[in-house]
Amino acid sequence: MPVPWFLLSLALGRSPVVLSLERLVGSQDATHCSPGLSCHLWDSDILCLPGDIVPAPGPVLAPTHLQTELVLRCQKETDCDLCLRVAVHLAVHGHWEEPEDEEKFGGAADSGVEEPRNASLQAQVVLSFQAYPTARCVLLEVQVPAALVQFGQSVGSVVYDCFEAALGSEVRIWSYTQPRYEKELNHTQQLPALPWLNVSADGDNVHLVLNVSEEQHFGLSLYWNQTGPQIITLNHTDLVPCLCIQVWPLEPDSVRTNICPFREDPRAHRNLWQAARLRLLTLQSWLLDAPCWLPAEAALCWRAPGGDPCQPLVPPLSWENVTVDKVLEFPLLKGHPNLCVQQVNSSEKLQLQECLWADSLGPLKDDVLLLETRGPQDNRSLCALEPSGCTSLPSKASTRAARLGEYLLQDLQSGQCLQLWDDDLGALWACPMDKYIHKRWALVWLACLLFAAALSLILLLKKDHAKAAARGRAALLLYSADDSGFERLVGALASALCQLPLRVAVDLWSRRELSAQGPVAWFHAQRRQTLQEGGVVVLLFSPGAVALCSEWLQDGVSGPGAHGPHDAFRASLSCVLPDFLQGRAPGSYVGACFDRLLHPDAVPALFRTVPVFTLPSQLPDFLGALQQPRAPRSGRLLERAEQVSRALQPALDSYFHPPGTPAPGRGVGPGAGDGT
C-alpha cells in the first residue's frame, strides 16, 4: 500500500540524511555492481533452498558482508512504496590446487571455476528476504575478471534494488552461493514504525489511539494468535455497530474473512450512544467523541434550574448535522452555564444532552432568556423563555417573567443583560433574576439562619465532646515483632491500656484483617482513622525497631529481614516517616520503650521530636500524653498508672527473667525498673 509522504517523514524522523531517500522510478527489480564486475538478475524468483555446504573446488566468490539502505520505489510523484536496497560485498576465498588435485576435481567447471590460474571467476549469489507475511529469494549472477582475482581480497559488491517492506516490520535477509561453500550471511533490520498508532493506558482501560486524516479509510484487526478451535466471548458492553471480525490463517498471502455482525444490533447502538461524549474545545467550537460514525443532528437548548426540560432554541437557531470527531461551531458571542447541546439521532429521539459551558462557568443560574425577533422596517419584539413557552414582553400574564417584564426591559436597555447570540433575524439575551428577590426579608432570614447554625454548632460540639469522653481517645500501637516474648509483652500493655478510657488498636488483635488487606493497607487505614478522630499513634521502640528505623533513614527502603508477614511496624514506616520529616508528628505521635530493654537515647533523633517515655518508670507521664489534648489532668492519673503497672508486671517479669529466677520488685516512679 502506498505510504503518504508526510507519514513516512514522521516515521523516519527529522534527520536530513534519512529524509533524503533516493527515489527509484518504475516497478521492475534491478541490479548493478562495482566497476570491473559484471552481474545479471534472473527474471523470476527462485525457491529458497540453501542446500548443504560442499567443499570448494578452488578459489570461489563468497559473500562477506550485507549492507542495507531504505529507498523509495515510486510509480508516480506521490505514489511511493518503502523499499530495502541490499548490497552484497564479495571476496575470493580458497586457492588453486596442484595439478594432481585439479585432475581429482576435474568436474569443477560446473561450480563456477573456469580454467586454472589466469581465469575469471563466476558465482551465483542468492538473496533471501523474509518480512511477515512475505518471503522471496532472488538469484544474482556475478563474474569477476582474472585481473581482479586476488586470494583473500575483496573484489567489490553487487547491489539489488529492491525488496518492498512495510513500515514497522522486521526484515531478515540471508545471502549464500549456489552451490553453498560457506555458512550463509544473515542480517536483521527493524523498519521504523508509523506514529499514528499508539497504545496508552487509563487505569484498567487500554486505549488504541489512531491519528489519521478524515479522508483516509482504515481497518483495525485485533486478532488471537492461536491454533485449533477457539470460543471467544465478547462482553456485551463492548459491542458497537462498527465492530467487525476478521479471520485468517497465519500463512503468507492467506485469504481474510470479514464480518460485521453488529451493524443492526440494538445493544450495539445503545452502547454507542452510552460511549458518546460531547467535548467543548473553545467558546464556540465543540465535537462529538464516539467509537463509530453515527447519523445525528444537534441544536442548542436552554436549561433553567429546577429540573425543567431543556427547551430547544430552534428557532431562532437551527439544527446542525453532526459528524463524529469533527469540530462543530455555534455562532455564539458568549457562553452561559444554562446553554446545553442536545443530540438526536435520525429517528428524532433524544440520545445525549450536556451543558458544556457549566464546567467552566459554574452551575445553572436563575437567569431569564430573552428572545429578540427582528422584522422589516426595524421592528422588533421580545419574549421571555419559560417552561410554558415564550412569554411576550410586556404582558399581563401571571407568569414570573410577565410580572417582572418591566424590570427585564429596563435591564436590557441599561446593558445589564448578557448578549449570547446576534443575527439579522434576532438575538438572545440572558438577564439575571436574583436581584428581584424580595430583599426586605433577607436580613431576617439571614439572622435566623445564623442563630440556628450557631445553636446547632454548640449542641454538636457538646455532643461530640461528651461522646468522645465516653468512648475514650483512639490509640494505635505500633511495634516491631522482635520475638514471641516481646509480642506477649506488647499484648499485655495493650490489654492494660484498654482498661482505661482508651480505644486501642494493635495488629495482634487484627490478624485476619491484616492478612486480607496486607500490612501497608491495614496500617494506612488505621492511621488515617486514628488521626481523623483526634487519636494518637504510639511508637513502641525496641532494638529491632531502632535497627529498622535506622535502616529506613539510611537507605530510604526496608531491606529483607527476618520479620514476619504481619509486621505492621515495618510496613508503617513508609507513612510514619513523612509525618516526622514534615513536622506533622508532634501532638499526634508519642514514643515509648521498656526499662532495661532500650535506653531512650538509642531512639533515632528524628523520632525524639515527640516525647519518648520509658515504661513502667514514666507511666504517669505516658498516660497523661495519651489523654485528649485539652483534657484536664485527672487526680486519678497515678491510680490508673498503678493499675496499668500491676497488669503489666507479670509480663515484664516473664520477659526479663527466666522461669525460676526471682524478679526484683518494680513500681511506678522515676526509679522503677532501673536495675543497674
Coordinates of N, CA and C in Angstrom, one line a residue, residues 396-468:
K396 N -49.6 40.8 30.4 CA -50.4 40.8 31.6 C -50.6 39.3 32.1
A397 N -49.8 38.4 31.6 CA -49.9 37.0 32.0 C -49.5 36.9 33.5
S398 N -49.8 35.8 34.1 CA -49.5 35.6 35.5 C -48.2 34.8 35.7
T399 N -47.3 34.7 34.7 CA -46.1 34.1 34.9 C -45.1 35.0 35.6
R400 N -44.0 34.4 36.0 CA -42.9 35.2 36.7 C -42.3 36.3 35.8
A401 N -42.0 35.9 34.5 CA -41.4 36.8 33.6 C -42.4 37.9 33.2
A402 N -43.7 37.6 33.2 CA -44.6 38.7 32.8 C -44.7 39.7 34.0
R403 N -44.7 39.2 35.2 CA -44.8 40.1 36.4 C -43.6 41.0 36.5
L404 N -42.4 40.5 36.0 CA -41.2 41.3 36.1 C -40.8 41.8 34.7
G405 N -41.7 41.8 33.8 CA -41.4 42.2 32.4 C -40.9 43.6 32.3
E406 N -41.5 44.6 33.1 CA -41.0 46.0 33.0 C -39.5 46.1 33.5
Y407 N -39.2 45.3 34.6 CA -37.8 45.4 35.1 C -36.8 44.7 34.1
L408 N -37.3 43.7 33.4 CA -36.4 43.0 32.5 C -36.1 43.9 31.3
L409 N -37.1 44.6 30.8 CA -36.9 45.5 29.7 C -35.9 46.6 30.1
Q410 N -36.1 47.1 31.3 CA -35.2 48.2 31.8 C -33.7 47.7 31.9
D411 N -33.6 46.4 32.4 CA -32.2 45.9 32.4 C -31.6 45.7 31.1
L412 N -32.5 45.3 30.1 CA -32.0 45.1 28.7 C -31.5 46.4 28.1
Q413 N -32.3 47.5 28.4 CA -31.9 48.8 27.8 C -30.7 49.4 28.5
S414 N -30.5 49.1 29.8 CA -29.4 49.6 30.5 C -28.1 48.8 30.4
G415 N -28.1 47.7 29.6 CA -27.0 46.9 29.3 C -26.6 45.9 30.4
Q416 N -27.6 45.6 31.3 CA -27.3 44.6 32.4 C -27.5 43.2 32.0
C417 N -28.0 42.9 30.8 CA -28.2 41.6 30.3 C -27.1 41.2 29.3
L418 N -26.7 39.9 29.4 CA -25.6 39.4 28.6 C -26.1 38.9 27.2
Q419 N -25.6 39.4 26.1 CA -26.0 39.0 24.8 C -25.2 37.8 24.4
L420 N -26.0 36.7 24.1 CA -25.4 35.4 23.8 C -25.3 35.2 22.3
W421 N -26.2 35.7 21.5 CA -26.2 35.5 20.1 C -26.8 36.7 19.4
D422 N -26.3 36.9 18.2 CA -26.8 38.1 17.4 C -26.8 37.7 15.9
D423 N -28.0 38.1 15.3 CA -28.1 37.8 13.9 C -29.0 38.8 13.3
D424 N -29.1 38.9 11.9 CA -30.0 39.8 11.3 C -31.5 39.5 11.7
L425 N -31.8 38.3 12.0 CA -33.2 38.0 12.3 C -33.5 38.1 13.8
G426 N -32.5 38.2 14.7 CA -32.8 38.3 16.1 C -31.6 38.2 16.9
A427 N -31.8 38.0 18.3 CA -30.7 38.0 19.2 C -31.2 37.2 20.5
L428 N -30.3 36.8 21.3 CA -30.5 36.1 22.5 C -29.9 36.8 23.7
W429 N -30.6 37.1 24.8 CA -30.1 37.8 25.9 C -30.4 37.0 27.2
A430 N -29.4 37.0 28.1 CA -29.6 36.3 29.4 C -29.6 37.4 30.5
C431 N -30.7 37.5 31.2 CA -30.9 38.6 32.2 C -31.0 38.0 33.5
P432 N -30.2 38.4 34.5 CA -30.2 37.9 35.9 C -31.5 38.2 36.6
M433 N -32.0 37.2 37.4 CA -33.2 37.4 38.2 C -33.0 37.5 39.7
D434 N -31.7 37.2 40.2 CA -31.5 37.1 41.6 C -31.7 38.5 42.3
K435 N -31.6 39.6 41.5 CA -31.7 40.9 42.1 C -33.2 41.2 42.4
Y436 N -34.1 40.4 41.9 CA -35.5 40.7 42.1 C -36.1 40.0 43.3
I437 N -35.3 39.2 44.0 CA -35.9 38.5 45.2 C -36.2 39.6 46.2
H438 N -37.3 39.3 46.9 CA -37.7 40.3 48.0 C -36.6 40.4 49.0
K439 N -36.0 41.6 49.0 CA -34.9 41.8 49.9 C -35.3 42.2 51.3
R440 N -36.6 42.5 51.6 CA -36.9 43.0 52.9 C -36.9 41.9 53.9
W441 N -37.0 40.6 53.5 CA -36.9 39.5 54.4 C -35.5 38.9 54.4
A442 N -34.7 39.4 53.6 CA -33.3 38.8 53.5 C -32.6 38.8 54.8
L443 N -32.5 40.0 55.5 CA -31.8 40.1 56.7 C -32.4 39.3 57.8
V444 N -33.7 39.3 57.9 CA -34.4 38.5 58.9 C -34.1 37.0 58.7
W445 N -34.2 36.5 57.5 CA -33.9 35.1 57.3 C -32.4 34.8 57.5
L446 N -31.5 35.8 57.2 CA -30.1 35.5 57.4 C -29.8 35.4 58.9
A447 N -30.4 36.3 59.7 CA -30.2 36.3 61.2 C -30.8 35.0 61.8
C448 N -31.9 34.6 61.3 CA -32.5 33.3 61.8 C -31.6 32.1 61.4
L449 N -31.1 32.1 60.2 CA -30.2 31.1 59.8 C -28.9 31.0 60.6
L450 N -28.3 32.2 60.9 CA -27.1 32.3 61.6 C -27.3 31.8 63.1
F451 N -28.4 32.2 63.7 CA -28.7 31.8 65.0 C -28.9 30.3 65.1
A452 N -29.7 29.7 64.1 CA -29.9 28.3 64.1 C -28.6 27.5 63.9
A453 N -27.7 28.1 63.0 CA -26.4 27.4 62.8 C -25.6 27.5 64.0
A454 N -25.5 28.6 64.7 CA -24.7 28.7 65.9 C -25.2 27.8 67.0
L455 N -26.5 27.7 67.2 CA -27.1 26.8 68.2 C -26.8 25.4 67.8
S456 N -26.9 25.0 66.6 CA -26.6 23.6 66.1 C -25.2 23.3 66.4
L457 N -24.3 24.3 66.1 CA -22.9 24.0 66.2 C -22.5 23.8 67.7
I458 N -23.1 24.6 68.6 CA -22.8 24.5 70.0 C -23.3 23.1 70.5
L459 N -24.5 22.7 70.1 CA -25.0 21.4 70.6 C -24.2 20.3 70.0
L460 N -23.8 20.5 68.8 CA -22.9 19.4 68.1 C -21.6 19.3 68.8
L461 N -21.0 20.4 69.2 CA -19.7 20.3 69.9 C -19.8 19.7 71.2
K462 N -20.9 20.0 72.0 CA -21.1 19.4 73.3 C -21.4 17.9 73.1
K463 N -22.2 17.6 72.1 CA -22.5 16.2 71.9 C -21.2 15.4 71.5
D464 N -20.4 16.0 70.6 CA -19.1 15.3 70.2 C -18.2 15.2 71.4
H465 N -18.1 16.2 72.3 CA -17.2 16.2 73.4 C -17.7 15.1 74.4
A466 N -19.0 15.0 74.6 CA -19.5 14.0 75.6 C -19.3 12.6 75.0
K467 N -19.5 12.5 73.7 CA -19.3 11.2 73.0 C -17.9 10.8 73.0
A468 N -17.0 11.7 72.8 CA -15.5 11.4 72.8 C -15.1 11.0 74.2

